Amino acid sequence: MSESVAVPSLSGTQEAILAAYAELIEELGSDDVSYRVIARRAGIAERTVFRNYPTRVDLLLATSAWIEATLFAREESHSIFDLPLAIREAMQRYDERPELAHVVAETAMRGVNGAAPSPGRAQLERLLDAEVPSLDPAQRRAVVAALSHLDSVGTWVTFRREFGMDRRDIADAAAWAAEAVLDRLRDRTTPA
């Protein structure tokens, strides 16, 4: 979505840990990074990493949310019909940092306890309420589900892995699919 993922207020130490882990993921992959290496990169003691993130799952969830909120952050859309462009731009950002995109997607797709499934859903619902209030609940749910899915790093991973698409093709396909969803709503909008 065009709405950032909410990350709880972080201390300077937590920010350093998450930034160090994100850097190391890009360099080494997520499975090859020990707490000792993260601590060294962050310039802190290994025990400090453990105190802040006692388990790998805690660290992964926090890092995934931090990546979405900082490195993949974007401006909020002002219209539901702006989403295809926002989705196109998001897909291109994921492609610029594929290792991080995979971490965010896998955290959400594995259903890791605590992972936020659709950070922009509330914004989608607000935009639909304002611009297309005539949708019945079933139609609304279908539109929100389709757009939430299209506007996710999971879609980028699927297009990349399963279809072997390149950066431009991924951005085009996701934006085109969002346009297809929204085209059915254009004649039902409430005049501004």
Coordinates of C-alpha atoms in Angstrom, one line a residue:
M1 CA 0.0 0.0 0.0
S2 CA 1.0 3.5 0.0
E3 CA 0.9 3.6 3.8
S4 CA 4.0 2.7 5.8
V5 CA 4.2 -0.2 8.1
A6 CA 4.1 1.0 11.7
V7 CA 7.3 0.2 13.6
P8 CA 7.2 0.7 17.3
S9 CA 9.5 3.4 18.5
L10 CA 13.1 2.1 18.4
S11 CA 16.0 2.9 20.5
G12 CA 19.3 3.9 18.9
T13 CA 20.7 0.5 19.7
Q14 CA 17.7 -1.3 18.2
E15 CA 17.9 0.8 15.0
A16 CA 21.6 0.0 14.8
I17 CA 20.9 -3.7 15.2
L18 CA 18.2 -3.8 12.5
A19 CA 20.2 -1.6 10.1
A20 CA 23.3 -3.9 10.6
Y21 CA 21.2 -7.0 10.0
A22 CA 19.6 -5.6 6.9
E23 CA 23.1 -4.7 5.5
L24 CA 24.4 -8.2 6.3
I25 CA 21.3 -9.8 4.7
E26 CA 22.2 -8.0 1.4
E27 CA 25.8 -9.1 1.7
L28 CA 25.5 -12.7 3.0
G29 CA 21.8 -13.8 2.9
S30 CA 19.6 -14.1 6.0
D31 CA 20.6 -17.6 7.0
D32 CA 24.4 -16.9 7.2
V33 CA 24.2 -14.1 9.7
S34 CA 25.0 -14.8 13.4
Y35 CA 24.2 -12.6 16.3
R36 CA 28.0 -12.1 16.8
V37 CA 28.4 -10.8 13.2
I38 CA 25.4 -8.5 13.7
A39 CA 26.8 -7.2 17.0
R40 CA 30.2 -6.5 15.4
R41 CA 28.6 -4.6 12.5
A42 CA 26.4 -2.6 14.9
G43 CA 29.3 -1.8 17.1
I44 CA 27.8 -3.4 20.2
A45 CA 28.1 -6.5 22.4
E46 CA 26.5 -9.7 21.2
R47 CA 24.6 -10.0 24.5
T48 CA 22.9 -6.6 23.6
V49 CA 21.5 -8.1 20.4
F50 CA 20.1 -11.0 22.5
R51 CA 18.6 -8.7 25.1
N52 CA 16.8 -6.7 22.4
Y53 CA 15.9 -9.7 20.2
P54 CA 16.0 -12.9 22.2
T55 CA 15.0 -15.2 19.3
R56 CA 15.7 -15.3 15.6
V57 CA 12.0 -14.9 15.0
D58 CA 12.0 -11.7 17.1
L59 CA 14.9 -10.3 15.1
L60 CA 13.4 -11.4 11.7
L61 CA 10.0 -9.8 12.5
A62 CA 11.5 -6.6 13.7
T63 CA 13.9 -6.4 10.7
S64 CA 11.1 -7.1 8.2
A65 CA 8.9 -4.4 9.7
W66 CA 11.9 -2.0 9.8
I67 CA 12.8 -2.7 6.1
E68 CA 9.2 -2.0 5.1
A69 CA 8.9 1.1 7.1
T70 CA 12.3 2.6 6.1
L71 CA 13.8 1.1 3.0
F72 CA 10.6 0.3 1.2
A73 CA 8.5 3.2 2.6
R74 CA 6.4 5.3 0.3
E75 CA 4.0 8.2 0.2
E76 CA 0.4 7.7 1.0
S77 CA -1.9 7.7 -2.1
H78 CA -4.6 10.3 -2.2
S79 CA -6.9 8.3 -4.5
I80 CA -7.6 4.7 -5.0
F81 CA -6.9 5.2 -8.7
D82 CA -3.3 6.3 -7.9
L83 CA -2.5 2.8 -6.7
P84 CA -1.4 1.3 -10.0
L85 CA 1.4 3.8 -10.2
A86 CA 2.3 3.3 -6.5
I87 CA 2.4 -0.5 -7.0
R88 CA 4.6 -0.1 -10.1
E89 CA 7.1 2.0 -8.1
A90 CA 7.0 -0.4 -5.2
M91 CA 7.8 -3.4 -7.5
Q92 CA 10.8 -1.4 -8.9
R93 CA 12.1 -0.7 -5.3
Y94 CA 11.8 -4.4 -4.4
D95 CA 13.8 -5.2 -7.5
E96 CA 16.6 -2.8 -6.4
R97 CA 17.0 -4.7 -3.2
P98 CA 16.0 -8.3 -3.9
E99 CA 17.5 -9.9 -0.8
L100 CA 15.6 -7.6 1.5
A101 CA 12.4 -8.1 -0.5
H102 CA 12.7 -11.8 -0.1
V103 CA 13.1 -11.5 3.7
V104 CA 10.0 -9.3 4.0
A105 CA 8.0 -11.6 1.7
E106 CA 9.1 -14.8 3.4
T107 CA 8.3 -13.4 6.8
A108 CA 4.8 -12.6 5.8
M109 CA 4.2 -15.7 3.6
R110 CA 5.4 -18.1 6.3
G111 CA 2.8 -16.7 8.6
V112 CA 5.4 -16.0 11.2
N113 CA 3.5 -15.2 14.4
G114 CA 3.4 -11.5 14.7
A115 CA 3.9 -10.6 11.0
A116 CA 1.5 -7.9 9.8
P117 CA -0.3 -9.4 6.8
S118 CA -1.4 -6.2 5.0
P119 CA -0.1 -3.0 6.3
G120 CA -2.1 -0.8 3.8
R121 CA -5.5 -2.4 4.2
A122 CA -6.8 0.4 6.4
Q123 CA -5.8 3.0 3.9
L124 CA -7.4 1.0 1.0
E125 CA -10.6 0.8 3.0
R126 CA -10.6 4.6 3.7
L127 CA -10.0 5.4 0.0
L128 CA -12.8 3.1 -1.1
D129 CA -15.2 4.6 1.5
A130 CA -14.4 8.1 0.2
E131 CA -14.4 7.3 -3.5
V132 CA -16.6 4.3 -4.1
P133 CA -19.0 4.1 -1.1
S134 CA -21.6 2.2 -3.2
L135 CA -19.7 -1.1 -3.0
D136 CA -21.4 -3.8 -1.1
P137 CA -19.4 -5.7 1.5
A138 CA -18.6 -8.7 -0.7
Q139 CA -17.4 -6.4 -3.6
R140 CA -15.4 -4.3 -1.2
R141 CA -13.7 -7.3 0.4
A142 CA -12.8 -8.6 -3.1
V143 CA -11.3 -5.3 -4.2
V144 CA -9.3 -4.9 -0.9
A145 CA -8.1 -8.5 -1.1
A146 CA -7.0 -8.2 -4.8
L147 CA -5.3 -4.8 -4.3
S148 CA -3.6 -5.9 -1.0
H149 CA -2.2 -8.9 -2.7
L150 CA -1.0 -7.1 -5.8
D151 CA 0.6 -4.4 -3.6
S152 CA 2.8 -6.7 -1.7
V153 CA 6.4 -7.9 -1.8
G154 CA 5.0 -11.4 -2.1
T155 CA 3.6 -10.6 -5.5
W156 CA 7.1 -9.4 -6.6
V157 CA 8.6 -12.7 -5.3
T158 CA 6.0 -14.7 -7.2
F159 CA 6.5 -12.9 -10.4
R160 CA 10.3 -13.1 -10.1
R161 CA 10.5 -16.8 -9.0
E162 CA 7.6 -18.5 -10.7
F163 CA 7.4 -16.5 -13.9
G164 CA 11.1 -15.4 -14.3
M165 CA 10.0 -11.9 -15.0
D166 CA 12.4 -9.0 -15.0
R167 CA 12.0 -5.6 -13.3
R168 CA 10.0 -3.9 -16.0
D169 CA 7.7 -6.8 -16.6
I170 CA 7.0 -7.2 -12.9
A171 CA 6.2 -3.5 -12.5
D172 CA 4.0 -3.6 -15.7
A173 CA 2.1 -6.8 -14.8
A174 CA 1.3 -5.6 -11.2
A175 CA 0.2 -2.2 -12.3
W176 CA -1.8 -3.6 -15.2
A177 CA -3.6 -6.0 -12.8
A178 CA -4.4 -3.2 -10.4
E179 CA -5.8 -1.2 -13.3
A180 CA -8.0 -4.1 -14.2
V181 CA -9.4 -4.3 -10.7
L182 CA -10.0 -0.6 -10.6
D183 CA -11.5 -0.2 -14.1
R184 CA -14.7 -1.8 -12.8
L185 CA -15.0 0.9 -10.2
R186 CA -14.4 4.0 -12.3
D187 CA -18.1 4.5 -13.2
R188 CA -19.1 4.1 -9.5
T189 CA -17.0 6.9 -8.0
T190 CA -18.5 9.6 -5.9
P191 CA -17.8 13.1 -7.4
A192 CA -15.3 15.2 -5.5

